[in-house]
Structure formats: C-alpha cells, structure tokens
C-alpha cells in the first residue's frame, strides 16, 4: 500500500509548483477567440493590454483598467488602426515642410494648433491612461514618461519632436499588437476546434443540440467534414479522422468500431456514430484548452524579474531626469534651463521600458505557441525555463517508452503438440479474461478461437485460468498455475525473460506463448537526442518485471533501470536523485505515475494514452505520445531562453548608450525615439522569430 504521508508530500509539492491563477489574471476562452479582437482586452501579455482595432474614436481609452498596473490600451481608430496615426504623420510632415520653407502664416498660434492637433490624435489616449492610473498608485509608468517628455517638448517649443515621439510610440504599440496577435494564432486555432453543435440520436430521432446538453451514453452522429464534439467510442465504423488540431500529426488515423475517438478530431470520409463517454467539460480537449488558457498567466522567473525591475527602474529614471535639470544649476557656469530641460526630456523618452515589458513575455508566449503547434502543451512559461535547466530524465516504461500494447511474440509448443491446436485452445480460454495479456493472446489467435465451446471456467487470482475447452481440460497462466495443479514443465521455461503464458492440456504440459510490449518507434531516438542535448543521466523506472525492464533499457541504451516497482518505490528513487542535487524531469502516463510527476522539477505526461490524473498533475503534456517530443520541448525551451536574453541585452545596451549620450547633450529626441520604439520593435521581431523556427 502507498504511504499516506508520501501522498500528502506529493500533493504539497505539486501545489507548491502551481501558480494561483486568480493572482495572475489567467486568460479566458473569450479573450482568445476571434470575437475578443473587438473587445478591450486585445492581447494578454502580462504587463501590457493593447486594445485592438475596434475603437472608433480617440476616446477609446475610457475603458482603461485603473487597477491594472501596466495594463493599457492603445486603441486604434475606426476599422483601420492606422488611420489616426496616418493623419498625425501627414500633419507632422506637412508642418516640417512649412517650417523648412519658412511659410509666413505658419507661426505663433497657427503653428502650435497645427502640431497640437497632430499630437492629440496619437497622444490623447496615452495622457488619459497616465491620469487614470494615478488613483491605483501606478504613477510611474510608460504613459507618464511619454506624457511628460512630449508635453515638455511642446513647452520649450520643440513641437515637431514632441509629435514625433508620441507618433512613433503609438505606431510601435500597433506593431506590438500585430506581433502578439501573430503569436496567438496557433493557440487561438486550438481554441476554435471545439464544436458548437452536435447531432444526437435519441429515441430513433435525430436532433441538433449544444454539446453541453449531451449526456454520457448518448449516441452522436458525425458527418464527413464535421468535428467530433465529445469523447466516445466509435459504434459505426471504420472511419478516418484528421487529428492534426489535437496532436499536430498530419497523417489521418483510421478508427475501427469500439476504438476511442476524441473531441476535436475531424471526420474525413464516411458517416460515423459515436457513443459518448465524457460530458463536454470532461473531454480531453476541454482539459487541454484549460491548460493552454492557464499557461498564459503563469510567469517565468525572467518575466517576474522584469516586472519588478520596471517598477523600481521607472521612478529612478524620473528622479534622475529631475536631477539632470536641477543639479547643473549649481555646478555649471553657463547654465541654460531650456537646454538641460531638453536633455532631461530626452532622458525620459529613452528610459521607457517598453522593449523589456512587452518583448520578454511575448518571447515566452511565442515559445508556448511553437510548442503547441508541435503537439506539446506547457502549462506555464515558467516550465520552459525549468525544462531547459534539467540534467536528468526519468521515464516510465509501459506506455511511455513502449507502446503499452501487448502482443504475442513467440509460440513454443512442446514436441508432439500442434501449434495451431495450442493457440486455438488457449485463445478460446483467454476470451474469458480481461487481463491485458489475455487480450493480446485473443487478438493473436483471432477467428481460430471463434465458436469453440468453453465451460466451467475458473479464474485463479495471480495464477491464470482453468476451464474445459472443446471437451478438454485446459490450464493457461503462469508457472505457478502449473505447479498448483502438479503439472511438470521443462526448467528452461523459468529462464524466459518475457511475460509468459504456459499451458497444460488434459494435465500435461503443452507449451508456452511469450507476450511482450514493443518499444515505440522513436524510443531509441529519444535516448540519443536527450544525451546529445546535454542530459547526463537517463533512468527508466517500471512496475514490470526487472528482467524485462533491464532488457528494454539495454536495447535503448538507457543508463540506469529499475523494475518491479510500486508507485512509492518510484517516488523514492526520484527523491534520491533530487536530494543529490539533480534537476529532474519525470515522464509517465499511468495513474500510478501521478505522484512522481508531481514530485519532479518538471512532470511530463503522455497525453494520448495517459490517465487524466497524470495529465492534470503534469507541467508539460505531450499530446502525440511520442517520447522524442521531450527533446523537441527542450529545444523550444532553449530557443525561447536565447531569444528572451537577446532582447534583454539589446534593450539594456542600446538604452544605456543613448541615456549617456542624452545626459551629455549628444542625443536628440530622434535618437531617443530609436532607443525606445526602435529597440522595442527589434525585440518584438526577434521574439516573433520563435514562431518561424523549425524544431
């Protein structure tokens, strides 16, 4: 029996790894669907909340969330988000031309009004956001920096530069919106695969219902081209299904009658009927969607650091800007207030932390999106960081590295016994058992056992079956069964490593069948890729016989393997590795793996064959059940980390250089615009690169 204290420890460890979603503002389904493109939320990168193209007036910022820290809208006008910025740009260029040619009427209030209109078209929302954020205590933010800098530029008569700063800032925000929307496409596509209606057969009649109204036990009809709305078993087949939206696999799967089909699959050819086995909210698809939605709200350590950094950094640069105006008065002989004020304003524009605040979460969001396209679900960006740091991978055997499906490998009758007769009698008897090995025997024998009379069947727990088959007494099970009924058998039978079914007919030993679970096609590739990727220790833990476990480990090239383990034994091994200071990922699929998945630094579940308990406990879910995806997930995690830190260094280096130049009077507002908006755009383009990478 599992140790209750161990279960409690596992639960506490798992809870410690989970982020409370109510504290992180996890995105909802409505925020990720196309309809959300007309709502205020726009995209949901932590720290930024850009309104999309639905706003029709410069007043769209009225919906700004005052209690939201850095959240803000830069709602574009009309159906074209670039309309007001375009008008502002035209006015700016026109004004610069009028200044250049020194047109007589373009002076005084005319000039101020001209540039003032150009400024308000793009700056009104930003200034309003700065004011609305004050009551919540969020005073020092990018809106305040932009507002002070641009209004200050107007105060000293630098109208074109004031307009240019706000205009390019607004255009930069629009590009940020576009980049985030691109990063969301793969996740939004996943969310759109839920069917909105389903055809249900009840009482001999066909009716169209909302999937939420369908109950377990109902039969639904899926026409060619339609999405399966609910999980179930195929009752009218065969049928071919496109599973790309669920698994990322392009090749269609053919399902036979009695096989499982999942919500989100698309029926490709013939009419299919499915017996519903899970309600709408309990389908695997619904759980996958919940994981994706939750993932948006879980921040990596780098994101958390940048958020905290920005809150300290912004007031410091405001204070430095004030000192840049005041201190020179006491130390510079030819002090000119306007000159030093201009330098301080340049300093403020440069210091805006947009590049960090938006591009870093966008980088992680891109990593989650790229993984989802590859059939890998990260439950939070924090797990991208942790997976990159692991040095040890511990894996379950059955269903993880092996196919989880037993098959007869060898039939070895004793001399004088017809192999076909042995298979016929044993197969008929095994039809009375639900054991996985019995099912493998029945499947192997096939039609040969059909119609054979089977009577007086007795299942002897831990031993096997006894019964009368076609008028003959038959035993089928393990060697303990033969010993129990005093049937002698050759001693070499005890040396067989595979799972074995020994048989006796009419009290005499008749031979044996070996049954084994074959490794998955990419199991060996997985081990090789992980080792090449820097994993220094690969371990296999299994509840199967140790001899079988060791043979599979040897065939796959695994460093260390232990078999015959109970769930608490697996947890004990994993805890030993953790205590030794190893950063560890555990990969499993069964219910008994859930405690170990929770215990590991990163728990990875096989999402196709995996149990719901393990999938819900895991930090990463591999939808395709291919273990090689572990190495793919590592590559995505490393690429995300690389891009994020490239952006951090780009922002710090460029801003640091231009800040120094601005304080010394060597940088103008135009350089400040590049240091802010230009760097932000470069960082965003770099982050979007993750979506284009091949993993």
PDB file of C-alpha atoms in Angstrom, residues 157 160 162 238 278 292 384 408 424 479 502 519 590 642 657 683 692:
ATOM      1  CA  UNK A 157       8.785  74.989 -28.464  1.00  0.00           C
ATOM      2  CA  UNK A 160       7.842  68.516 -34.222  1.00  0.00           C
ATOM      3  CA  UNK A 162       7.093  66.184 -29.311  1.00  0.00           C
ATOM      4  CA  UNK A 238     -14.466   2.190 -39.688  1.00  0.00           C
ATOM      5  CA  UNK A 278     -17.476  12.024 -21.368  1.00  0.00           C
ATOM      6  CA  UNK A 292      -3.460  26.455 -22.580  1.00  0.00           C
ATOM      7  CA  UNK A 384      10.084  26.475 -20.297  1.00  0.00           C
ATOM      8  CA  UNK A 408       2.316 -12.366 -28.795  1.00  0.00           C
ATOM      9  CA  UNK A 424      -6.943 -22.486 -30.563  1.00  0.00           C
ATOM     10  CA  UNK A 479       4.201 -21.338 -13.972  1.00  0.00           C
ATOM     11  CA  UNK A 502       2.217 -21.516 -20.100  1.00  0.00           C
ATOM     12  CA  UNK A 519       9.356  -0.175 -27.753  1.00  0.00           C
ATOM     13  CA  UNK A 590      -0.342   5.872 -15.799  1.00  0.00           C
ATOM     14  CA  UNK A 642      18.054  32.580 -26.011  1.00  0.00           C
ATOM     15  CA  UNK A 657      24.488  54.141 -24.519  1.00  0.00           C
ATOM     16  CA  UNK A 683      12.984  42.990 -29.771  1.00  0.00           C
ATOM     17  CA  UNK A 692       9.081  30.567 -37.516  1.00  0.00           C
TER      18      UNK A 692
END
